[in-house]
Each structure stands twice: as C-alpha cells, then as structure tokens.
mmCIF file of C-alpha atoms in Angstrom:
data_model
loop_
_atom_site.group_PDB
_atom_site.id
_atom_site.type_symbol
_atom_site.label_atom_id
_atom_site.label_comp_id
_atom_site.label_asym_id
_atom_site.label_seq_id
_atom_site.Cartn_x
_atom_site.Cartn_y
_atom_site.Cartn_z
ATOM 1 C CA MET A 143 33.182 2.605 10.227
ATOM 2 C CA ILE A 144 31.646 -0.045 7.999
ATOM 3 C CA ILE A 145 30.681 1.032 4.478
ATOM 4 C CA PHE A 146 28.104 -1.108 2.678
ATOM 5 C CA TYR A 147 28.753 -0.861 -1.057
ATOM 6 C CA ASP A 148 28.186 -2.940 -4.173
ATOM 7 C CA ALA A 149 29.734 -1.773 -7.456
ATOM 8 C CA ARG A 150 26.740 -3.164 -9.350
ATOM 9 C CA CYS A 151 24.850 -0.035 -8.253
ATOM 10 C CA LEU A 152 26.855 1.788 -10.954
ATOM 11 C CA GLU A 153 25.415 -0.288 -13.805
ATOM 12 C CA TYR A 154 22.384 1.850 -14.693
ATOM 13 C CA SER A 155 22.031 5.476 -15.762
ATOM 14 C CA THR A 156 20.257 8.009 -17.961
ATOM 15 C CA PRO A 157 22.316 10.774 -19.604
ATOM 16 C CA GLY A 158 21.795 14.056 -17.806
ATOM 17 C CA HIS A 159 19.922 12.528 -14.877
ATOM 18 C CA PRO A 160 21.203 14.050 -11.609
ATOM 19 C CA GLU A 161 21.015 10.702 -9.793
ATOM 20 C CA GLY A 162 23.790 9.012 -11.749
ATOM 21 C CA PRO A 163 26.687 6.630 -11.117
ATOM 22 C CA ALA A 164 29.173 9.499 -10.788
ATOM 23 C CA ARG A 165 27.766 10.209 -7.329
ATOM 24 C CA ILE A 166 29.242 6.898 -6.197
ATOM 25 C CA THR A 167 32.196 6.466 -8.578
ATOM 26 C CA ARG A 168 33.716 9.678 -7.217
ATOM 27 C CA THR A 169 32.867 8.979 -3.583
ATOM 28 C CA ALA A 170 33.995 5.373 -3.099
ATOM 29 C CA PRO A 171 37.680 5.828 -4.088
ATOM 30 C CA PHE A 172 37.793 9.148 -2.234
ATOM 31 C CA LEU A 173 36.721 7.484 1.019
ATOM 32 C CA LYS A 174 38.992 4.483 0.493
ATOM 33 C CA GLU A 175 42.017 6.741 0.035
ATOM 34 C CA ARG A 176 41.159 8.948 3.002
ATOM 35 C CA HIS A 177 40.273 6.092 5.353
ATOM 36 C CA PRO A 178 42.213 2.914 4.566
ATOM 37 C CA ASP A 179 41.224 1.453 7.935
ATOM 38 C CA TRP A 180 37.476 1.520 7.239
ATOM 39 C CA GLU A 181 35.815 -1.808 6.445
ATOM 40 C CA TRP A 182 33.933 -2.261 3.177
ATOM 41 C CA ARG A 183 31.252 -4.940 2.918
ATOM 42 C CA GLU A 184 29.057 -6.050 0.048
ATOM 43 C CA PRO A 185 25.427 -6.029 1.188
ATOM 44 C CA ALA A 186 22.963 -8.845 0.774
ATOM 45 C CA GLY A 187 19.802 -8.143 -1.170
ATOM 46 C CA ALA A 188 16.676 -7.518 0.860
ATOM 47 C CA SER A 189 14.315 -10.460 1.165
ATOM 48 C CA GLU A 190 10.828 -10.283 -0.280
ATOM 49 C CA SER A 191 9.403 -10.547 3.233
ATOM 50 C CA ALA A 192 11.418 -7.480 4.298
ATOM 51 C CA LEU A 193 10.148 -5.511 1.297
ATOM 52 C CA LEU A 194 6.558 -6.515 2.004
ATOM 53 C CA ARG A 195 6.668 -4.935 5.451
ATOM 54 C CA ALA A 196 6.889 -1.558 3.669
ATOM 55 C CA HIS A 197 5.425 -2.139 0.195
ATOM 56 C CA SER A 198 2.491 -3.913 -1.399
ATOM 57 C CA ARG A 199 2.942 -7.086 -3.412
ATOM 58 C CA ASP A 200 1.591 -5.190 -6.444
ATOM 59 C CA HIS A 201 4.325 -2.582 -6.050
ATOM 60 C CA LEU A 202 7.018 -5.249 -6.022
ATOM 61 C CA ALA A 203 5.526 -6.739 -9.179
ATOM 62 C CA ARG A 204 5.504 -3.359 -10.916
ATOM 63 C CA ILE A 205 9.182 -2.764 -10.142
ATOM 64 C CA LYS A 206 10.111 -6.293 -11.187
ATOM 65 C CA THR A 207 8.331 -6.086 -14.561
ATOM 66 C CA ALA A 208 8.779 -2.372 -15.285
ATOM 67 C CA SER A 209 8.724 -1.495 -18.976
ATOM 68 C CA GLN A 210 7.584 2.131 -18.811
ATOM 69 C CA ASP A 211 9.108 4.925 -16.719
ATOM 70 C CA PHE A 212 7.351 5.488 -13.401
ATOM 71 C CA ASP A 213 7.619 9.241 -13.893
ATOM 72 C CA ALA A 214 10.017 11.706 -15.537
ATOM 73 C CA ASP A 215 12.429 11.384 -12.594
ATOM 74 C CA THR A 216 12.176 7.633 -12.067
ATOM 75 C CA PRO A 217 13.016 5.552 -15.157
ATOM 76 C CA ALA A 218 12.252 1.887 -15.667
ATOM 77 C CA TYR A 219 15.887 0.867 -15.905
ATOM 78 C CA PRO A 220 16.796 -2.702 -16.881
ATOM 79 C CA ASN A 221 17.185 -4.824 -13.738
ATOM 80 C CA ILE A 222 16.063 -1.955 -11.514
ATOM 81 C CA TYR A 223 14.336 -4.453 -9.212
ATOM 82 C CA GLU A 224 17.688 -6.122 -8.454
ATOM 83 C CA HIS A 225 19.439 -2.768 -8.037
ATOM 84 C CA ALA A 226 16.756 -1.506 -5.667
ATOM 85 C CA LEU A 227 16.807 -4.827 -3.830
ATOM 86 C CA ARG A 228 20.537 -4.443 -3.121
ATOM 87 C CA SER A 229 20.121 -0.835 -1.985
ATOM 88 C CA ALA A 230 17.349 -1.809 0.427
ATOM 89 C CA GLY A 231 19.482 -4.723 1.616
ATOM 90 C CA ALA A 232 22.378 -2.374 2.326
ATOM 91 C CA ALA A 233 20.099 -0.249 4.526
ATOM 92 C CA ILE A 234 19.053 -3.377 6.441
ATOM 93 C CA ASP A 235 22.661 -4.550 6.782
ATOM 94 C CA ALA A 236 23.796 -1.120 7.999
ATOM 95 C CA ALA A 237 21.087 -1.110 10.649
ATOM 96 C CA GLN A 238 22.006 -4.618 11.782
ATOM 97 C CA ALA A 239 25.693 -3.654 11.934
ATOM 98 C CA ALA A 240 24.774 -0.707 14.137
ATOM 99 C CA LEU A 241 22.816 -2.987 16.443
ATOM 100 C CA SER A 242 25.934 -5.159 16.683
ATOM 101 C CA GLY A 243 27.981 -2.195 17.900
ATOM 102 C CA ASP A 244 29.452 -0.691 14.715
ATOM 103 C CA SER A 245 28.979 2.638 12.969
ATOM 104 C CA ALA A 246 27.688 1.901 9.471
ATOM 105 C CA PHE A 247 26.914 3.789 6.273
ATOM 106 C CA SER A 248 25.176 2.586 3.123
ATOM 107 C CA LEU A 249 26.901 4.038 0.053
ATOM 108 C CA MET A 250 24.399 2.779 -2.491
ATOM 109 C CA ARG A 251 21.923 3.853 -5.115
ATOM 110 C CA PRO A 252 19.056 4.127 -5.845
ATOM 111 C CA PRO A 253 17.985 6.260 -2.877
ATOM 112 C CA GLY A 254 14.688 5.486 -1.200
ATOM 113 C CA HIS A 255 12.908 8.083 0.885
ATOM 114 C CA HIS A 256 10.387 9.179 -1.781
ATOM 115 C CA ALA A 257 9.105 5.668 -2.558
ATOM 116 C CA THR A 258 5.707 5.081 -0.975
ATOM 117 C CA ARG A 259 4.002 1.777 -0.287
ATOM 118 C CA ASP A 260 2.603 1.651 -3.826
ATOM 119 C CA ARG A 261 4.572 4.166 -5.886
ATOM 120 C CA ALA A 262 8.102 4.636 -7.201
ATOM 121 C CA MET A 263 8.939 8.337 -7.503
ATOM 122 C CA GLY A 264 11.672 10.936 -7.077
ATOM 123 C CA PHE A 265 14.568 8.639 -8.106
ATOM 124 C CA CYS A 266 13.350 6.053 -5.538
ATOM 125 C CA TYR A 267 11.908 2.542 -5.989
ATOM 126 C CA PHE A 268 11.931 0.972 -2.519
ATOM 127 C CA SER A 269 11.835 2.940 0.746
ATOM 128 C CA ASN A 270 15.222 1.817 2.053
ATOM 129 C CA VAL A 271 15.197 3.418 5.484
ATOM 130 C CA ALA A 272 11.590 2.450 6.203
ATOM 131 C CA ILE A 273 12.380 -1.138 5.189
ATOM 132 C CA ALA A 274 15.398 -1.132 7.532
ATOM 133 C CA ALA A 275 13.330 0.308 10.387
ATOM 134 C CA LEU A 276 10.555 -2.261 10.019
ATOM 135 C CA ASP A 277 13.106 -5.062 9.704
ATOM 136 C CA ALA A 278 14.766 -4.016 12.969
ATOM 137 C CA LEU A 279 11.412 -3.846 14.718
ATOM 138 C CA HIS A 280 10.544 -7.306 13.449
ATOM 139 C CA ASP A 281 13.135 -9.133 15.512
ATOM 140 C CA ARG A 282 15.595 -6.967 17.438
ATOM 141 C CA VAL A 283 14.277 -3.678 18.829
ATOM 142 C CA ASP A 284 11.144 -2.023 20.189
ATOM 143 C CA ARG A 285 11.623 1.590 19.035
ATOM 144 C CA VAL A 286 13.275 3.186 16.019
ATOM 145 C CA ALA A 287 13.845 6.868 15.261
ATOM 146 C CA ILE A 288 14.481 8.183 11.746
ATOM 147 C CA TRP A 289 16.280 11.500 11.230
ATOM 148 C CA ASP A 290 16.027 12.661 7.603
ATOM 149 C CA PHE A 291 18.196 15.679 6.772
ATOM 150 C CA ASP A 292 17.898 15.335 2.999
ATOM 151 C CA ALA A 293 16.879 18.630 1.374
ATOM 152 C CA HIS A 294 13.644 17.073 0.101
ATOM 153 C CA HIS A 295 10.783 15.865 2.248
ATOM 154 C CA GLY A 296 10.922 12.145 2.976
ATOM 155 C CA ASN A 297 7.337 11.660 1.858
ATOM 156 C CA GLY A 298 7.703 7.950 1.176
ATOM 157 C CA THR A 299 9.221 7.209 4.565
ATOM 158 C CA GLU A 300 6.491 9.283 6.175
ATOM 159 C CA ALA A 301 3.710 7.501 4.323
ATOM 160 C CA ILE A 302 5.004 4.083 5.371
ATOM 161 C CA VAL A 303 5.790 4.796 9.038
ATOM 162 C CA ALA A 304 2.984 7.253 9.848
ATOM 163 C CA HIS A 305 0.921 6.234 12.887
ATOM 164 C CA ASN A 306 3.356 3.450 13.817
ATOM 165 C CA SER A 307 3.773 3.917 17.569
ATOM 166 C CA GLN A 308 7.169 2.164 17.491
ATOM 167 C CA ILE A 309 8.698 4.702 15.086
ATOM 168 C CA ALA A 310 9.409 8.426 15.414
ATOM 169 C CA PHE A 311 10.198 10.222 12.141
ATOM 170 C CA ALA A 312 11.616 13.713 11.577
ATOM 171 C CA SER A 313 12.277 15.335 8.197
ATOM 172 C CA ILE A 314 14.152 18.620 7.783
ATOM 173 C CA HIS A 315 13.644 19.828 4.222
ATOM 174 C CA GLN A 316 13.215 22.778 1.915
ATOM 175 C CA PHE A 317 9.633 23.924 1.485
ATOM 176 C CA PRO A 318 8.375 24.740 -1.045
ATOM 177 C CA ALA A 319 10.276 22.172 -3.120
ATOM 178 C CA TYR A 320 9.785 18.702 -4.576
ATOM 179 C CA PRO A 321 7.649 16.719 -3.757
ATOM 180 C CA GLY A 322 5.506 19.506 -2.315
ATOM 181 C CA THR A 323 4.655 17.700 0.926
ATOM 182 C CA GLY A 324 5.898 17.972 4.495
ATOM 183 C CA ALA A 325 4.408 21.265 5.648
ATOM 184 C CA GLN A 326 2.621 19.803 8.676
ATOM 185 C CA SER A 327 3.498 17.513 11.582
ATOM 186 C CA PHE A 328 1.160 14.918 13.078
ATOM 187 C CA GLY A 329 1.309 11.940 15.428
ATOM 188 C CA ASN A 330 4.721 10.297 15.206
ATOM 189 C CA VAL A 331 5.785 12.508 12.271
ATOM 190 C CA ASP A 332 7.718 15.738 12.840
ATOM 191 C CA ASN A 333 8.146 17.863 9.725
ATOM 192 C CA HIS A 334 10.474 20.841 9.701
ATOM 193 C CA PRO A 335 9.980 22.886 6.524
ATOM 194 C CA VAL A 336 12.900 25.222 5.801
ATOM 195 C CA ALA A 337 12.439 28.154 3.430
ATOM 196 C CA PRO A 338 14.826 28.620 0.492
ATOM 197 C CA TYR A 339 17.961 30.586 1.416
ATOM 198 C CA THR A 340 17.371 30.168 5.151
ATOM 199 C CA PRO A 341 20.603 31.166 6.970
ATOM 200 C CA ARG A 342 22.651 28.056 7.620
ATOM 201 C CA ALA A 343 22.902 28.630 11.380
ATOM 202 C CA GLN A 344 19.118 28.645 11.574
ATOM 203 C CA HIS A 345 18.906 25.474 9.462
ATOM 204 C CA VAL A 346 21.452 23.694 11.687
ATOM 205 C CA ASP A 347 19.518 24.735 14.790
ATOM 206 C CA ILE A 348 16.310 23.275 13.334
ATOM 207 C CA ALA A 349 18.113 20.012 12.535
ATOM 208 C CA GLU A 350 19.500 19.794 16.075
ATOM 209 C CA ARG A 351 16.123 20.404 17.699
ATOM 210 C CA ALA A 352 14.587 17.723 15.479
ATOM 211 C CA LEU A 353 17.275 15.236 16.508
ATOM 212 C CA GLN A 354 16.970 16.031 20.203
ATOM 213 C CA LYS A 355 13.213 15.493 20.073
ATOM 214 C CA LEU A 356 13.760 12.105 18.415
ATOM 215 C CA LEU A 357 16.130 11.102 21.202
ATOM 216 C CA LYS A 358 13.440 11.886 23.780
ATOM 217 C CA PHE A 359 11.477 9.040 22.166
ATOM 218 C CA LYS A 360 14.210 6.808 23.677
ATOM 219 C CA PRO A 361 14.784 4.749 20.519
ATOM 220 C CA ASP A 362 16.812 1.555 20.506
ATOM 221 C CA LEU A 363 18.129 2.469 17.048
ATOM 222 C CA LEU A 364 18.566 5.725 15.117
ATOM 223 C CA LEU A 365 18.453 5.546 11.327
ATOM 224 C CA VAL A 366 19.648 8.567 9.365
ATOM 225 C CA SER A 367 18.446 9.426 5.878
ATOM 226 C CA ALA A 368 21.639 11.243 4.934
ATOM 227 C CA GLY A 369 21.035 13.471 1.942
ATOM 228 C CA PHE A 370 23.657 16.071 1.100
ATOM 229 C CA ASP A 371 21.558 18.246 -1.210
ATOM 230 C CA ALA A 372 21.044 20.940 1.444
ATOM 231 C CA TYR A 373 24.609 21.995 0.509
ATOM 232 C CA SER A 374 24.863 25.555 -0.798
ATOM 233 C CA GLY A 375 26.307 24.318 -4.095
ATOM 234 C CA ASP A 376 23.661 21.699 -4.852
ATOM 235 C CA PRO A 377 21.897 22.250 -8.189
ATOM 236 C CA LEU A 378 18.420 21.033 -7.210
ATOM 237 C CA VAL A 379 17.442 23.225 -4.225
ATOM 238 C CA GLN A 380 18.249 26.583 -2.648
ATOM 239 C CA LEU A 381 19.628 25.796 0.799
ATOM 240 C CA THR A 382 22.824 27.076 2.368
ATOM 241 C CA LEU A 383 24.648 24.392 4.352
ATOM 242 C CA GLU A 384 28.442 24.099 4.071
ATOM 243 C CA PRO A 385 30.723 21.063 4.574
ATOM 244 C CA GLU A 386 31.357 21.966 8.198
ATOM 245 C CA ASP A 387 27.608 21.778 8.876
ATOM 246 C CA PHE A 388 27.503 18.158 7.718
ATOM 247 C CA ALA A 389 30.523 17.587 9.957
ATOM 248 C CA THR A 390 28.475 19.025 12.809
ATOM 249 C CA PHE A 391 25.731 16.507 12.052
ATOM 250 C CA GLY A 392 28.342 13.762 12.281
ATOM 251 C CA GLU A 393 29.633 15.102 15.607
ATOM 252 C CA TRP A 394 26.125 14.882 17.039
ATOM 253 C CA LEU A 395 25.916 11.224 16.033
ATOM 254 C CA ARG A 396 29.280 10.504 17.657
ATOM 255 C CA ARG A 397 27.913 11.716 21.006
ATOM 256 C CA ILE A 398 24.779 9.578 20.885
ATOM 257 C CA ASP A 399 24.954 6.452 23.020
ATOM 258 C CA ILE A 400 22.541 4.325 20.991
ATOM 259 C CA PRO A 401 23.155 2.371 17.764
ATOM 260 C CA VAL A 402 23.201 4.601 14.664
ATOM 261 C CA SER A 403 23.412 3.858 10.970
ATOM 262 C CA ALA A 404 23.076 6.178 7.979
ATOM 263 C CA ILE A 405 21.808 5.592 4.456
ATOM 264 C CA LEU A 406 22.750 7.785 1.503
ATOM 265 C CA GLU A 407 19.801 9.614 -0.009
ATOM 266 C CA GLY A 408 20.358 12.729 -2.162
ATOM 267 C CA GLY A 409 23.259 15.045 -2.909
ATOM 268 C CA TYR A 410 23.931 16.063 -6.497
ATOM 269 C CA SER A 411 26.829 18.511 -6.418
ATOM 270 C CA SER A 412 30.352 17.685 -7.582
ATOM 271 C CA GLU A 413 31.440 18.123 -3.957
ATOM 272 C CA LEU A 414 29.420 15.124 -2.759
ATOM 273 C CA PRO A 415 32.524 13.038 -1.853
ATOM 274 C CA GLU A 416 33.848 15.822 0.368
ATOM 275 C CA LEU A 417 30.448 16.313 2.019
ATOM 276 C CA ILE A 418 30.068 12.616 2.824
ATOM 277 C CA ASP A 419 33.640 12.505 4.083
ATOM 278 C CA ALA A 420 33.085 15.507 6.363
ATOM 279 C CA PHE A 421 30.010 13.833 7.846
ATOM 280 C CA LEU A 422 31.510 10.374 8.312
ATOM 281 C CA THR A 423 34.890 11.595 9.560
ATOM 282 C CA ALA A 424 33.303 13.733 12.268
ATOM 283 C CA TRP A 425 30.993 10.850 13.222
ATOM 284 C CA THR A 426 33.883 8.401 13.706
ATOM 285 C CA SER A 427 36.573 10.715 15.128
ATOM 286 C CA LYS A 428 37.590 9.893 18.680
#
C-alpha cells in the first residue's frame, strides 16, 4: 500500500469546523504504527492543465484569489489554492500508482467530491477524483469507473463527469441529506439514495450492487471516493455502518483484478483512524 500524504494539509483550520486537521493528525501516526511496511509518498501538486479538464479558468482564479468564504461550510482559507492543488495532485498520483500496479490511498485534505466545475462547496474546492479520472483518460486509459461510498452525494463529481461516455459514476449516499441532490440516475450516473437509519446489511448490499454494475462497464481503472461518514457514530448524518462494513468494502477491492486507488473524502467521527485502517487493511491483506 502506498499512502500519498503531505503534512502541509494540516496548516489550515477553522475552530469547530468538522473538516479539520485532527482528521489527519490522528490517522497518519495510527496507520504508520499499524503498518510500518507501507510506503508513504509526498504528492506533487496538480498542474493547471489537469485542473482545467474539470474546472473553468474562472473557478481557478476564484480559489487562487479568495478573500470571502465560498459558503458557510467552505471558508476562504489563506493559501487554500495551494492546499487544494496538493490534494488534487495526490488523487492524480494515487491513480497513476494504481495504473503502475500498486494499491494507493490519498490521505489528504481538503476533500473534493462536492466541488463542481464552477463552485467550491461542502468543504471542497477542487473535484479531486474527477480530476484524477480525467487525467488518467488523457494519456493512459480508455475507461474509468468511480465508486463513491461517502455518506453525502458526490454532486460535484457527478456534475463534471455526467454524459462522459468514458466514465461510469456511482454514488451511495444518505437522502435526504446535504447537498440535497442525487435522487435520480441518468446516463452514465448511478445514484443510490439511502434513507436515514437504513439497516446496515441493506446499505452494504446497495453498495455491492453499485460496485458490481460499475465493473460491468469494464473499466481500466477504478477510483474510489472513500468517505467514512456513513459510520453509525458520525455526527453529520444518520447512517448505520460499522467498522467491519468498511472492511468488507476493502475486501471487495482486494478481489478486483483491475487497478484501484482510493481518495479520502468525508468521515468526521473520532473513530476515523480505525475506520480507514479497517478499510485499507482488508484491501491489502493477502
């Protein structure tokens, strides 16, 4: 397992904001202690050309010169352009590592799957997984699948990849919940709304069916938007998954015979390190 991580992602925060540095400061040492044989790499920042495959030039300019918060959830932090650039770059690097035969995980912030072509929202500035998918399509593969099991709908990813015949996208998410989208499927987009307090076995079954349908697309690369906020103890939603369910997700990835990389999205409980560890350990166990 290769972990893409840059400690500079810890340099910004807002008191009381759920998407804070503690998500990573608790997780990184936990994984290093549990898995001393895993390789840690510092990612390169995404290039402007890679960003422009997913976002408008005006959007890049707004992030670069931000002086006012984008919304109540998405502050205009100092140097947020550089932080978001590194997070997007880690998603690209993880995808490229997967295409070179490794299992790879991006342990970075900010997350990305709510950022649309022209809007930062929901803690997200650049759409990391969409950027990685479009980068891979640019020079290495013909088909990419994206499996998003974050508890919130990946509206930004959807908006960027919708109607792209080279991408299949599936989002399994609580509905109703933020951002209020994702009730319907269309074209290359498969949405799987899950009601609050849905029994976990039913939720896991929905996630498995979504993944199996993606694999029928015969992708050359599977990208995973790995959010851990569907955990029963997460403070932002009302879903019921337990650590062993995230381990099950990892087991499914271990059995897939195509390149796979995963990018951290949400997950706001104090148990986040254990949830990520359960997922990654099951994915890499022989």
